[in-house]
Coordinates of N, CA, C and O in Angstrom, one line a residue:
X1 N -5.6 -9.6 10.9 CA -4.3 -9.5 10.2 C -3.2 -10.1 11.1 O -3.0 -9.6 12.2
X2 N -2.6 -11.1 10.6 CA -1.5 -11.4 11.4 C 0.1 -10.6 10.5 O 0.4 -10.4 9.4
X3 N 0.6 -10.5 11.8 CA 1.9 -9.7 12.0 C 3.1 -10.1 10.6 O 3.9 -9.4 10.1
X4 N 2.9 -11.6 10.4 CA 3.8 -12.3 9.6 C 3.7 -12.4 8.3 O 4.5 -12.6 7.5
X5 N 1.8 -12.1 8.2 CA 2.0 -11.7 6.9 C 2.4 -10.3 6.3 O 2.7 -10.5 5.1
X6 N 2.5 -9.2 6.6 CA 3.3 -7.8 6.1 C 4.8 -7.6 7.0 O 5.0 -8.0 8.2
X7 N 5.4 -7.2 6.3 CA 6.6 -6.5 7.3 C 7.1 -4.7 6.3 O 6.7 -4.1 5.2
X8 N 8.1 -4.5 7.3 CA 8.4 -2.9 6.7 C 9.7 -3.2 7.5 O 10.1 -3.9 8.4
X9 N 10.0 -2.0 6.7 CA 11.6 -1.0 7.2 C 10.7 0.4 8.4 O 10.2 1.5 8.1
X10 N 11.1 -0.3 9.9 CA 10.5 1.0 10.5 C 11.0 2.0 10.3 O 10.1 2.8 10.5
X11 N 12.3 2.8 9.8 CA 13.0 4.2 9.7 C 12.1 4.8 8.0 O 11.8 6.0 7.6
X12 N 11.8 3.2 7.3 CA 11.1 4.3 6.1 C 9.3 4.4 7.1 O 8.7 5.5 7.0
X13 N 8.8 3.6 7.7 CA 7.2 3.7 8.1 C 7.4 5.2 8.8 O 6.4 5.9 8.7
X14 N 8.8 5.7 9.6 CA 8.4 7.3 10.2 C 8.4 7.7 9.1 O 7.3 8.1 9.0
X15 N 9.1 8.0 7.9 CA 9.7 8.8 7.3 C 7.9 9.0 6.3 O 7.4 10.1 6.2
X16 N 7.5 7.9 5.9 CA 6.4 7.9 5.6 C 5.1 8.7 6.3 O 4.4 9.6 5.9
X17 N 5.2 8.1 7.3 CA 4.0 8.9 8.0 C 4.1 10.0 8.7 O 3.2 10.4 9.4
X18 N 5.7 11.0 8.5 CA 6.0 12.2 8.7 C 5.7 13.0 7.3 O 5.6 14.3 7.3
X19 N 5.5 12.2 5.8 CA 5.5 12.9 4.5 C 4.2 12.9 4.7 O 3.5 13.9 4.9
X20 N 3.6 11.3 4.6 CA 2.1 11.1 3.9 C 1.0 11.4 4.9 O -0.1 11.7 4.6
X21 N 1.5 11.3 6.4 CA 0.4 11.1 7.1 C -0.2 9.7 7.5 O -0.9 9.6 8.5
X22 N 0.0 8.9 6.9 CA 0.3 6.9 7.1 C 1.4 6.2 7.5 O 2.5 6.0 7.0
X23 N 0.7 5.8 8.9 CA 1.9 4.4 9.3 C 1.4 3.3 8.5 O 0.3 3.2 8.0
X24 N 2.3 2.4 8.5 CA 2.5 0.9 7.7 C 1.0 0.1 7.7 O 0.1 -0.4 7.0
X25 N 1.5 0.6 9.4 CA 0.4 -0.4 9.9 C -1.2 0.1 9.8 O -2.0 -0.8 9.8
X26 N -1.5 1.1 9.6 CA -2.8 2.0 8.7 C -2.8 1.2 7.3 O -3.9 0.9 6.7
X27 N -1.9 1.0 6.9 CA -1.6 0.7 5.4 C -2.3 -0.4 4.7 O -3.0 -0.4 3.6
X28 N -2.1 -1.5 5.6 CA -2.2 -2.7 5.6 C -4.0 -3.0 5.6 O -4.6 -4.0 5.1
X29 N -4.6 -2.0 6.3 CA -6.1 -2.3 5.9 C -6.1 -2.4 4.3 O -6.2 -3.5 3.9
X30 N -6.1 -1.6 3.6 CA -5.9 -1.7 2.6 C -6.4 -3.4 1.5 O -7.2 -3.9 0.7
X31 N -5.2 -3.6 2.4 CA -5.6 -5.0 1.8 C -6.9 -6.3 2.2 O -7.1 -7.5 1.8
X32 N -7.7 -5.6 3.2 CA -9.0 -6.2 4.0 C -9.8 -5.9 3.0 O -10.7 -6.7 2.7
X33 N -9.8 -4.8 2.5 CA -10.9 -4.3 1.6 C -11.5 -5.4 0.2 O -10.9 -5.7 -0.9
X34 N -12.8 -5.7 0.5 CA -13.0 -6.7 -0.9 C -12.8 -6.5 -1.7 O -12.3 -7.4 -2.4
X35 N -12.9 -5.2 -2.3 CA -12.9 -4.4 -3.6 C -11.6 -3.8 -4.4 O -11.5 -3.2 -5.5
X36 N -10.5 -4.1 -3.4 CA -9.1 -4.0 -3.6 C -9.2 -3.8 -4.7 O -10.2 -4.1 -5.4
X37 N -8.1 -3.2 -5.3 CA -7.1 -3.1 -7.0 C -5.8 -3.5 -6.8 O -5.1 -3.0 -5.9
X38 N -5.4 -4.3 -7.4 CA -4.1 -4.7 -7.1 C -3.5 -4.3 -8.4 O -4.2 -4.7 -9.4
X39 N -2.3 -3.5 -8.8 CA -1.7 -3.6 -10.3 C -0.3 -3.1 -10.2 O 0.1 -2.2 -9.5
X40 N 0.5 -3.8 -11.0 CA 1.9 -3.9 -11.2 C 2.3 -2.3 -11.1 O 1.8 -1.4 -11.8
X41 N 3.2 -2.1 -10.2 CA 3.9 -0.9 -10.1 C 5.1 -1.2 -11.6 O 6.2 -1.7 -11.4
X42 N 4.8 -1.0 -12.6 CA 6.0 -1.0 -14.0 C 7.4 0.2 -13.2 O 8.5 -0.1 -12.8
X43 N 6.8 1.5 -13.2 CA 7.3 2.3 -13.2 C 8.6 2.0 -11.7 O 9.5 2.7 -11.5
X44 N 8.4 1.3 -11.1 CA 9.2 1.2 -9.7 C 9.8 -0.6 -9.9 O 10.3 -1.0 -8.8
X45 N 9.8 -1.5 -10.7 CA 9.8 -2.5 -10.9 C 11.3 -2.6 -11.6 O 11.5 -2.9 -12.8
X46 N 12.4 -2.4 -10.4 CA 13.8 -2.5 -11.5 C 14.3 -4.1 -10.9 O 14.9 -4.8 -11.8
X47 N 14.2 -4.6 -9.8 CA 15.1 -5.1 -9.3 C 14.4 -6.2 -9.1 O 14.8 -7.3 -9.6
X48 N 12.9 -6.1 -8.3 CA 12.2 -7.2 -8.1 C 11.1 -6.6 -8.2 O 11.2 -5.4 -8.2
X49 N 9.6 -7.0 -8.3 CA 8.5 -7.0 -8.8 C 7.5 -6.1 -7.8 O 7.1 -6.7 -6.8
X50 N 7.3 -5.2 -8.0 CA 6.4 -3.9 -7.0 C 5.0 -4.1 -7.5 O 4.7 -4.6 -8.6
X51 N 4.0 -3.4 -6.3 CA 2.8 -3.5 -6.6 C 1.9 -2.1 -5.9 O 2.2 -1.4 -4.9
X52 N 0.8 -1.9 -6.7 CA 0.3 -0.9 -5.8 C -1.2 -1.8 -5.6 O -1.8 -2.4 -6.4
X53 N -1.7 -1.5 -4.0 CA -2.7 -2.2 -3.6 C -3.8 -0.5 -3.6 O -3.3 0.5 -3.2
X54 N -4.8 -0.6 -3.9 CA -5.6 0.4 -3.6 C -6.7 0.1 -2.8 O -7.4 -0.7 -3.4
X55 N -7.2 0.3 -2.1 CA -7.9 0.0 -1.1 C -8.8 1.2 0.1 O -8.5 2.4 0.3
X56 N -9.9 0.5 0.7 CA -10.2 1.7 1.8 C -9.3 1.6 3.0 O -8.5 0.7 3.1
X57 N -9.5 2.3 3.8 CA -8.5 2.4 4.9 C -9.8 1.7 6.1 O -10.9 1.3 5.9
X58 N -8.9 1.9 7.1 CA -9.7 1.3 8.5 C -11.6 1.7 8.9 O -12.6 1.0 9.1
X59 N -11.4 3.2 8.7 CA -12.7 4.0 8.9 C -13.6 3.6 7.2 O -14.7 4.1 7.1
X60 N -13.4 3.1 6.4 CA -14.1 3.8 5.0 C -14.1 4.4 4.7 O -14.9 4.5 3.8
X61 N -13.1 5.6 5.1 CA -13.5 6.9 4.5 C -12.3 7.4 3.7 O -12.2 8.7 3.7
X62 N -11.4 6.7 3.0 CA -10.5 7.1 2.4 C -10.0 5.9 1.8 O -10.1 4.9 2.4
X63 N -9.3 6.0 0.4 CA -8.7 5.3 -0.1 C -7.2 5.1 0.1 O -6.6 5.9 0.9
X64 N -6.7 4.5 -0.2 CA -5.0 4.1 0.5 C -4.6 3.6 -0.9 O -5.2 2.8 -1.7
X65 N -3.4 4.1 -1.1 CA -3.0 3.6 -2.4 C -1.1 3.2 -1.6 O -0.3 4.1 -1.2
X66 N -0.9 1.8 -1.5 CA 0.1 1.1 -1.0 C 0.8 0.6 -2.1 O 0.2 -0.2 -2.8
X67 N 2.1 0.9 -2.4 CA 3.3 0.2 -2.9 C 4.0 -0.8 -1.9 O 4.5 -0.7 -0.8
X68 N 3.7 -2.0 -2.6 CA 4.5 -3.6 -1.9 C 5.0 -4.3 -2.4 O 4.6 -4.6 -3.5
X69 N 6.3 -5.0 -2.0 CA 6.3 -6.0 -3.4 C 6.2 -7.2 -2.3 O 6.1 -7.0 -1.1
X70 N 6.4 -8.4 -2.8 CA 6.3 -9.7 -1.8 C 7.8 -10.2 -1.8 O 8.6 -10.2 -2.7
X71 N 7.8 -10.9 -0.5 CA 9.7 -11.1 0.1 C 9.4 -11.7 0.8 O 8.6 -11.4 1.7
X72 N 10.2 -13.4 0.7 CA 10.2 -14.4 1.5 C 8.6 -14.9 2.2 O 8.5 -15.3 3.4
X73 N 7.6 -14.7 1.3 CA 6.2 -15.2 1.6 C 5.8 -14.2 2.7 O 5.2 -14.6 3.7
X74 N 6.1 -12.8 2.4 CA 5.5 -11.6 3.6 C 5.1 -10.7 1.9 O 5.3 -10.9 0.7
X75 N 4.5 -9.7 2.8 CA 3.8 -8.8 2.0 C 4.8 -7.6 2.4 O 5.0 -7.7 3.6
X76 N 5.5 -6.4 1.8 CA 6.4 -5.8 3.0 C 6.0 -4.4 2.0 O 6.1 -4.1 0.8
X77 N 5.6 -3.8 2.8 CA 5.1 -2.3 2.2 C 6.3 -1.4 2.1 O 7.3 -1.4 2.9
X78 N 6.3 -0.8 1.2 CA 7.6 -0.1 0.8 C 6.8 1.9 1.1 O 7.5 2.8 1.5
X79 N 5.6 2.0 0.9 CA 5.2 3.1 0.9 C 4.0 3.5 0.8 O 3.6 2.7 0.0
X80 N 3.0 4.3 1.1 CA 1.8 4.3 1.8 C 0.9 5.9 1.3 O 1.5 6.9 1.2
X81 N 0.1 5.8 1.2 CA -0.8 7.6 1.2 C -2.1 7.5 0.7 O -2.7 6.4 0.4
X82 N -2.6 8.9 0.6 CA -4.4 9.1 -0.1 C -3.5 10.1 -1.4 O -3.2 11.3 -1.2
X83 N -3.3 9.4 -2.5 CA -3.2 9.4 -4.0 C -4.4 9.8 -4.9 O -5.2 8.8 -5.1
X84 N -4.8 11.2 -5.7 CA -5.4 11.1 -6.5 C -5.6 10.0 -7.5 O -6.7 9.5 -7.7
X85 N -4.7 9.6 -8.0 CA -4.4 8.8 -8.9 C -4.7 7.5 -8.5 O -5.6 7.0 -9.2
X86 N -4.5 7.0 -7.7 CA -4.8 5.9 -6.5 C -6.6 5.4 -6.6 O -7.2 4.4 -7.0
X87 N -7.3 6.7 -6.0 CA -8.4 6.8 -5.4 C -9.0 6.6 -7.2 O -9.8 5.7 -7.5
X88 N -8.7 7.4 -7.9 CA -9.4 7.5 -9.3 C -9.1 5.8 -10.2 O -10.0 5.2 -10.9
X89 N -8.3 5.3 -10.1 CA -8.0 3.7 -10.4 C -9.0 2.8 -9.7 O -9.6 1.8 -10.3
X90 N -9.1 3.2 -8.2 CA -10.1 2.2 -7.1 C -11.6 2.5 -7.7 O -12.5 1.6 -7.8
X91 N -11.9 4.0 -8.0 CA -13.4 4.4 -8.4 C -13.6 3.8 -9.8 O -14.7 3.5 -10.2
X92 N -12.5 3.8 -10.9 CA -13.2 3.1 -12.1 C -13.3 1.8 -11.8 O -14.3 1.3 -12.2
X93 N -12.5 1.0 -11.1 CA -12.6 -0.1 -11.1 C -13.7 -1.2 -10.5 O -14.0 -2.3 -10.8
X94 N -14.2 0.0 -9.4 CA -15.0 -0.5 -8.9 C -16.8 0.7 -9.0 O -17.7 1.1 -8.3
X95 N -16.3 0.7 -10.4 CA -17.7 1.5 -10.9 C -18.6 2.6 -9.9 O -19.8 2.8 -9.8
X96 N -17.6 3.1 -9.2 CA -18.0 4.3 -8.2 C -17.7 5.6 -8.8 O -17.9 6.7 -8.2

């Protein structure tokens, strides 16, 4: 993973991984995963175009359900966690 493709707001990555338990940079496996889910965040989509990536995390052993939208040809994570909702979208999808 190179550094220039994702960026963040470090004050939200603490604030995050003081709520969720995920830094940014955990996050971003996510998107290594072949089996990814990518689908339009509608509900967060006022200004410019959000996304939630679903994905395994670093170990396999957990799903990561990541809100991003894309800015200036970066990927820039807005927000990070292990999501019921998340993990249940990545298992139909990927017939698990």
């Amino acid at each position: 993973m190179s550094e220039q493709d994702f960026e963040w707001d470090e004050t939200k990555n603490k604030e995050n991984q003081r709520k969720h338990g995920v830094t940014f940079y955990e996050a971003q496996h996510a998107f290594l995963d072949a089996n990814r889910v990518i689908a339009e965040d509608i509900e967060h989509s006022q200004t410019e175009k959000r996304y939630h990536c679903f994905g395994l995390n670093e170990q396999g052993s957990g799903i990561l359900t990541v809100r991003f939208t894309h800015r200036y040809g970066c990927i820039r994570i807005i927000g990070a966690g292990y999501w019921r909702k998340g993990k249940k979208i990545y298992e139909q999808n990927n017939s698990i």
